CSV table of C-alpha atoms and ligand atoms in Angstrom, one decimal:
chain,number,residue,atom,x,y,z
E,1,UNK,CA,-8.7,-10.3,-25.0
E,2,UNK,CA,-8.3,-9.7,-21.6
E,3,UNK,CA,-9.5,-11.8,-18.6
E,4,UNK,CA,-10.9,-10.4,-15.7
E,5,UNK,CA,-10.6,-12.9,-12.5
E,6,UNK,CA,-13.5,-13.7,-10.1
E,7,UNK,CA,-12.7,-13.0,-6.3
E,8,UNK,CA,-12.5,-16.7,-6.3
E,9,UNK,CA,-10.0,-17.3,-8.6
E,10,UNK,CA,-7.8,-15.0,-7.4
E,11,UNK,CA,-7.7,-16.6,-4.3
E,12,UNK,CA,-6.4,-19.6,-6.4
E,13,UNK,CA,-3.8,-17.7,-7.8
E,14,UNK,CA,-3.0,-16.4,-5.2
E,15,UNK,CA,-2.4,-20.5,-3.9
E,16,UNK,CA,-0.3,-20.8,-6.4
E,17,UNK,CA,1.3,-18.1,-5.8
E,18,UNK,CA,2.5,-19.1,-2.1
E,19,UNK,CA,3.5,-21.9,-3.3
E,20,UNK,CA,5.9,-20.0,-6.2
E,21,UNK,CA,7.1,-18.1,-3.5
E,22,UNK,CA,8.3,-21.0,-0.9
E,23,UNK,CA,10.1,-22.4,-4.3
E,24,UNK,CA,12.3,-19.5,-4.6
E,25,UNK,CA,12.9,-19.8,-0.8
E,26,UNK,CA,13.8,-23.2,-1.3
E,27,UNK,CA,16.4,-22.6,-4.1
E,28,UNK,CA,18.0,-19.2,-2.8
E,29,UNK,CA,20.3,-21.1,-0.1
E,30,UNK,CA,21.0,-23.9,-2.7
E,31,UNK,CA,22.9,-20.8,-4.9
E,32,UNK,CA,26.5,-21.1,-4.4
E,33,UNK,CA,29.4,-21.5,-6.7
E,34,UNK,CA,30.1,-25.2,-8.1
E,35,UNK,CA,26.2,-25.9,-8.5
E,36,UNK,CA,24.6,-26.5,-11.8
E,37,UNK,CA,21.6,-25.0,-13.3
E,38,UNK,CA,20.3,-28.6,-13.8
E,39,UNK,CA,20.6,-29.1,-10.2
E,40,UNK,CA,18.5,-26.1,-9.2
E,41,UNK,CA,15.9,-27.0,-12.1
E,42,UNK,CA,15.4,-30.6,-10.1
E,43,UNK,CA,15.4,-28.7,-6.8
E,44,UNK,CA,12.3,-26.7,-8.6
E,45,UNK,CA,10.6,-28.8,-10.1
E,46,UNK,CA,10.5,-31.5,-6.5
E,47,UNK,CA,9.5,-28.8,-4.3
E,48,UNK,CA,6.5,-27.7,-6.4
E,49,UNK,CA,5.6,-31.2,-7.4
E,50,UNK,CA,5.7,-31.8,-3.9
E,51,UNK,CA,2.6,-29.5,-3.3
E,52,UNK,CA,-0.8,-31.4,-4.5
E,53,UNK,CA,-2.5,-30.5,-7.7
E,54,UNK,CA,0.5,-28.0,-8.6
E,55,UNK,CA,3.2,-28.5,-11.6
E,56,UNK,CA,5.7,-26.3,-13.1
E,57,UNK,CA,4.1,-24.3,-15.9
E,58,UNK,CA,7.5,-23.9,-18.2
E,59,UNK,CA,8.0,-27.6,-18.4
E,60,UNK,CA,7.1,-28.3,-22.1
E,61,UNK,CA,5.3,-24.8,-22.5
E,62,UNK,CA,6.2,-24.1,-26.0
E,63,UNK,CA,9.1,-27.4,-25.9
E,64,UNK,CA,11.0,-25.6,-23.0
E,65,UNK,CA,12.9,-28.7,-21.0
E,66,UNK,CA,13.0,-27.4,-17.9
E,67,UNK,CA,11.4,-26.8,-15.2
E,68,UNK,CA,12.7,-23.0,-14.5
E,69,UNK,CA,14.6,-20.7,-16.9
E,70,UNK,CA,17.9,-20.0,-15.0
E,71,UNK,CA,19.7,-17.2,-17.1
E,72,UNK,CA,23.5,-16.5,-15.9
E,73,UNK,CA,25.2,-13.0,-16.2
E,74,UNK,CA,24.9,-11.5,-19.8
E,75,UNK,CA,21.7,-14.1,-20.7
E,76,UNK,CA,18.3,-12.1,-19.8
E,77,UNK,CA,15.9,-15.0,-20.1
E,78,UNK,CA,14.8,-18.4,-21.0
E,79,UNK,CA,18.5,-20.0,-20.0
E,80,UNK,CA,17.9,-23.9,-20.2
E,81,UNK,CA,19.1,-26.0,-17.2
E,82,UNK,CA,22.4,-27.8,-17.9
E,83,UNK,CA,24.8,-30.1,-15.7
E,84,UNK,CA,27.4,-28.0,-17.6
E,85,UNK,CA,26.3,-24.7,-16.6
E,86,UNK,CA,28.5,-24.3,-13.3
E,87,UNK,CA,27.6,-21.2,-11.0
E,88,UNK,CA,30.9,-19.2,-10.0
E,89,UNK,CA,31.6,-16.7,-7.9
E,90,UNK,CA,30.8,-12.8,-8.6
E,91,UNK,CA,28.2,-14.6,-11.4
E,92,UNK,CA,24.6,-13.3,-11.1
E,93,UNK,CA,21.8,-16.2,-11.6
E,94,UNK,CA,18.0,-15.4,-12.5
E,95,UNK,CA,15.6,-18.1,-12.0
E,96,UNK,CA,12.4,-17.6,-13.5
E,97,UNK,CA,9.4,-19.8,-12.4
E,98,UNK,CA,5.9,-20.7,-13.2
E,99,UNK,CA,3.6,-22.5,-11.0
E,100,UNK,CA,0.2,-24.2,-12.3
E,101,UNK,CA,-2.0,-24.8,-9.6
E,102,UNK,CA,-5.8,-24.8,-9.5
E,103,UNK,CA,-6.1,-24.5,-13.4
E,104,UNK,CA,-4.7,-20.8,-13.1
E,105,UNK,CA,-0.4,-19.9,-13.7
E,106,UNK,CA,1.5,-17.6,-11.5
E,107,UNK,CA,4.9,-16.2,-12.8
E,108,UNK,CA,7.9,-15.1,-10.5
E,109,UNK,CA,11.5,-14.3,-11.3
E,110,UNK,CA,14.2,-13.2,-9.2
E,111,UNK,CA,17.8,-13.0,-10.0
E,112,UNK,CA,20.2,-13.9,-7.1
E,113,UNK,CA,24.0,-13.1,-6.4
E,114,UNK,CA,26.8,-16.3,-6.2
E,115,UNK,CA,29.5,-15.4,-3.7
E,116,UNK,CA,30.7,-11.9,-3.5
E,117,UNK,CA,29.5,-9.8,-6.6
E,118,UNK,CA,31.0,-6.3,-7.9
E,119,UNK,CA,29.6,-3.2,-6.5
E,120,UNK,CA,28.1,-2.5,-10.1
E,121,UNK,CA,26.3,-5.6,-10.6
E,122,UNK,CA,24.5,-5.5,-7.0
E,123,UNK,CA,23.4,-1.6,-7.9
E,124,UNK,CA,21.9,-3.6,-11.2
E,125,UNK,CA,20.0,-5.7,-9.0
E,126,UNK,CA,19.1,-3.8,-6.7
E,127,UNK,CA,18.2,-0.8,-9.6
E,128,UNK,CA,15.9,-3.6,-11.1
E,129,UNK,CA,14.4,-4.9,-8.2
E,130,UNK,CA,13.3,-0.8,-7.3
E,131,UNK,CA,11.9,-0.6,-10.5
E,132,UNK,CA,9.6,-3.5,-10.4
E,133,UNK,CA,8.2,-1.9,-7.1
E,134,UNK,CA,8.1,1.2,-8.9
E,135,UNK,CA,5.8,-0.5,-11.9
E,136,UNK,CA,3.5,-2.5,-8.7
E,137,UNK,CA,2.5,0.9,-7.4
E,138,UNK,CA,1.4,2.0,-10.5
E,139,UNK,CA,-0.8,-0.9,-11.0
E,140,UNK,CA,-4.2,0.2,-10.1
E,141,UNK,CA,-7.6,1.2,-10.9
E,142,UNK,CA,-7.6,4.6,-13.0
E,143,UNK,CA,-4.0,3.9,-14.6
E,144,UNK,CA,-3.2,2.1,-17.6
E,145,UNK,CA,-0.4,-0.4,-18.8
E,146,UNK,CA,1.8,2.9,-19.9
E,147,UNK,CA,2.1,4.2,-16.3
E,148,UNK,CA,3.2,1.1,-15.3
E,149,UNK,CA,6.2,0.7,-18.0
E,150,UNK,CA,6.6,4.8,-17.7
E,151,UNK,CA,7.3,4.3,-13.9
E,152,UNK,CA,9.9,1.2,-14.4
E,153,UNK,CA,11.5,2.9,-17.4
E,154,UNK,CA,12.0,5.9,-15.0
E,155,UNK,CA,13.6,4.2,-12.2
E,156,UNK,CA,16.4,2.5,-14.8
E,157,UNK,CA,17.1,5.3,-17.0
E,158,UNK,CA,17.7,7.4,-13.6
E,159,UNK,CA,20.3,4.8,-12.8
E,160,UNK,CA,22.1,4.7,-16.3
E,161,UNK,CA,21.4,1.8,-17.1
E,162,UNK,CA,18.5,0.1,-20.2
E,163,UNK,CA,15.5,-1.9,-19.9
E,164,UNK,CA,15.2,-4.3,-22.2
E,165,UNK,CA,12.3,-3.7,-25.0
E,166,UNK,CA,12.5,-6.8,-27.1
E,167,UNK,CA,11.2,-8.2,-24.0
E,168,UNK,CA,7.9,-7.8,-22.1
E,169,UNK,CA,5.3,-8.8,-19.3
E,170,UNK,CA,2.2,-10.0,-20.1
E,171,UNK,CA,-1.4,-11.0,-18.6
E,172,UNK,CA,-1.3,-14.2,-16.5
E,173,UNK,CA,-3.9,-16.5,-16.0
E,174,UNK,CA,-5.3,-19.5,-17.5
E,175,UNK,CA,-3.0,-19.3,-19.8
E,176,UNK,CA,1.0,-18.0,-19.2
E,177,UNK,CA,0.8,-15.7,-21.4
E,178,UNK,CA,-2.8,-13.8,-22.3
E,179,UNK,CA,-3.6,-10.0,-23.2
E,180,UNK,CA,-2.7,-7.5,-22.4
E,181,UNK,CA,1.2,-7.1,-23.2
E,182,UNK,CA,3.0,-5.2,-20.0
E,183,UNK,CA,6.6,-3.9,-22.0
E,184,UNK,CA,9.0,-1.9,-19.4
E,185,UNK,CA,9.1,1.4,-21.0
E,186,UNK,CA,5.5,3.6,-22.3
E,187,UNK,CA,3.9,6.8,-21.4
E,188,UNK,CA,1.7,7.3,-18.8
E,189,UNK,CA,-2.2,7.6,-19.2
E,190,UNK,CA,-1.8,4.9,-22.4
E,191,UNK,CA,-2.8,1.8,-23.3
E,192,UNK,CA,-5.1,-0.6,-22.1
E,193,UNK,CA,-6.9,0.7,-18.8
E,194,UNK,CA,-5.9,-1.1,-15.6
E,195,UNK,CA,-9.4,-3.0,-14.3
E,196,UNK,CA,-10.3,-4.8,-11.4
E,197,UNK,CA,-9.7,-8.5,-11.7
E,198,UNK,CA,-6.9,-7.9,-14.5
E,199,UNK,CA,-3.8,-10.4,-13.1
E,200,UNK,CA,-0.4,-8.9,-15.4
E,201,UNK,CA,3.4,-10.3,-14.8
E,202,UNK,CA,5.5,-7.0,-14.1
E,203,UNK,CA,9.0,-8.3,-14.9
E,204,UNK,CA,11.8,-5.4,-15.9
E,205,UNK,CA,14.4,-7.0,-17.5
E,206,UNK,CA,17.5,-4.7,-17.3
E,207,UNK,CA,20.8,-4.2,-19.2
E,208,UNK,CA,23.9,-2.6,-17.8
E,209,UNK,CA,24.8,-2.0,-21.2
E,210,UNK,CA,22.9,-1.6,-24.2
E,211,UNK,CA,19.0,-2.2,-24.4
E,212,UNK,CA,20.1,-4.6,-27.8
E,213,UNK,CA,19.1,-8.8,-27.3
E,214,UNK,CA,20.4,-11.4,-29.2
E,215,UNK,CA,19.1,-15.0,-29.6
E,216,UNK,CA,21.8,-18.1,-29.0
E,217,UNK,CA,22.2,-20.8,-31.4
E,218,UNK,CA,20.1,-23.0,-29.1
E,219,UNK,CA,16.9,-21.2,-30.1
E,220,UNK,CA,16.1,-20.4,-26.6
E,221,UNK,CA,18.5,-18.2,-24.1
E,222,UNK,CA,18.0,-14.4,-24.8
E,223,UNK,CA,21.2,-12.7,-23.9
E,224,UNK,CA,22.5,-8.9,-24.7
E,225,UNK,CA,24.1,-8.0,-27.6
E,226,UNK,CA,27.2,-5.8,-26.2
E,227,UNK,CA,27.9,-8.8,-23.4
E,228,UNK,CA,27.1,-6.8,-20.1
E,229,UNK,CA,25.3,-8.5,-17.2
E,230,UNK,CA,21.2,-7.8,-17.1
E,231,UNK,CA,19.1,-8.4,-14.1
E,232,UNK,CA,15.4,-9.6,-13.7
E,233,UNK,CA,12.8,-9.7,-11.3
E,234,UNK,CA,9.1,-10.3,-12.0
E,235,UNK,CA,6.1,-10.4,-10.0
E,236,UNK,CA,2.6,-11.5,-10.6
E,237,UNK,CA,0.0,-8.9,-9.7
E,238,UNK,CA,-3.6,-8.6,-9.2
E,239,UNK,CA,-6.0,-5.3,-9.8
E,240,UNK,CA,-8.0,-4.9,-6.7
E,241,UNK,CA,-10.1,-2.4,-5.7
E,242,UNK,CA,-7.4,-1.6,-2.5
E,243,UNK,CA,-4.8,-1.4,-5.4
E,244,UNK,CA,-1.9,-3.9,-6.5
E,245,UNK,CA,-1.7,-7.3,-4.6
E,246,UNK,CA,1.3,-9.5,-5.5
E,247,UNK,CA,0.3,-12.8,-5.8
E,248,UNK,CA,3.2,-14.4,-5.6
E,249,UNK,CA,4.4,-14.3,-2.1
E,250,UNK,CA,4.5,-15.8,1.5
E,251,UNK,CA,1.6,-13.1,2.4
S,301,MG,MG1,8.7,-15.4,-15.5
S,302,MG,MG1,6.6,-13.6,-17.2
């Protein structure tokens, strides 16, 4: 079922949402090469902590140990933070957050560069960042959960490249995850109908290769089958009757 949020509580949200925000800000100049994952997982979790009344949601959600899932290079999502995992130079990093403030979540990923990158990757990035905008200007009253995917899917197939389809946004409230699913591909004018007070994660997750996942033997990091780096970057969004508002951000 899907939740519709009171003018109130999405002014929580979007409280939470600032506060996701100034995390990522906090953890962008901290990427460099020789850091560990675990060491930007502690810088998360602080600087949110450090904020009354807000936690980070993916501690313990579902038995996840950390605090953010920080994916390197060929891993999509749901990297866990490790002393061993050492950020090197040309790697690309995604660090995924949730913030839980005010009883609702907001969910924001962005994936970052470490030292000098190829040419390829940063068009990856910077393919997948264009089609998240592409899927937020899709997300408003009259449209449905199709034009949003239709619009991302466009965007990356233009550019060569696959979204991943194992792999999806969701509604984002309450609870992390609630209806309606948001998946990166779909036709327009189908699925649910976009509504006022509907608060969706719009995250494309994109391969350079194949659109093909695999799970690791640690149950948890999501990476792609043929080995090729995939980008992320996820936004939570609010219906409004002037059209999409991201949530999470400085604004
Ligand atoms: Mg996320
Ligand atoms: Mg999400």
């Amino acid at each position: 079922m899907i939740q519709l949020k009171s003018p109130r509580e999405l002014e929580t949200m979007a409280a939470g949402g600032r506060i996701l925000a100034a995390t990522h800000q906090h953890v962008k100049p901290a990427i460099a090469p020789g850091v560990s994952t675990l060491e930007l997982d502690a810088m998360v979790e602080s600087f949110i902590r450090s904020h009354a009344g807000a936690t980070p949601s993916f501690k313990g959600l579902y038995g996840f140990p950390g605090s953010a899932c920080i994916s390197i290079n060929q891993e999509i999502v749901h990297g866990i933070p490790s002393a061993k995992r050492i950020l090197a130079a040309g790697d690309i990093v995604t660090v995924d957050i949730g913030v839980h403030y005010g009883g609702f979540h907001t969910d924001s990923a962005w994936t970052y560069a470490v030292g000098a990158i190829q040419p390829e990757t940063q068009r990856l990035m910077d393919v997948t960042e264009a089609s998240l905008w592409a899927g937020i200007a899709e997300t408003k009253v009259g449209n449905h959960i199709g034009d949003i995917g239709a619009a991302v899917e466009s965007v990356v197939v233009k550019a060569g490249f696959s979204v991943v389809r194992d792999l999806v946004g969701h509604g984002v409230g309450a609870a992390m995850h609630e209806d309606p699913q948001v998946p990166n591909h779909g036709k327009p004018k189908r699925g649910p109908k976009l509504q006022v007070g509907m608060t969706i994660a719009i995250e494309p997750m994109v391969n350079a290769g194949g659109a093909a996942t695999r799970t690791l033997a640690d149950k948890w990091t999501i990476v792609s089958l043929d080995g090729t780096m995939s980008a992320h970057f996820e936004h939570t969004v609010a219906i409004t009757d002037d059209g999409p508002r991201v949530l999470t951000t400085l604004g």
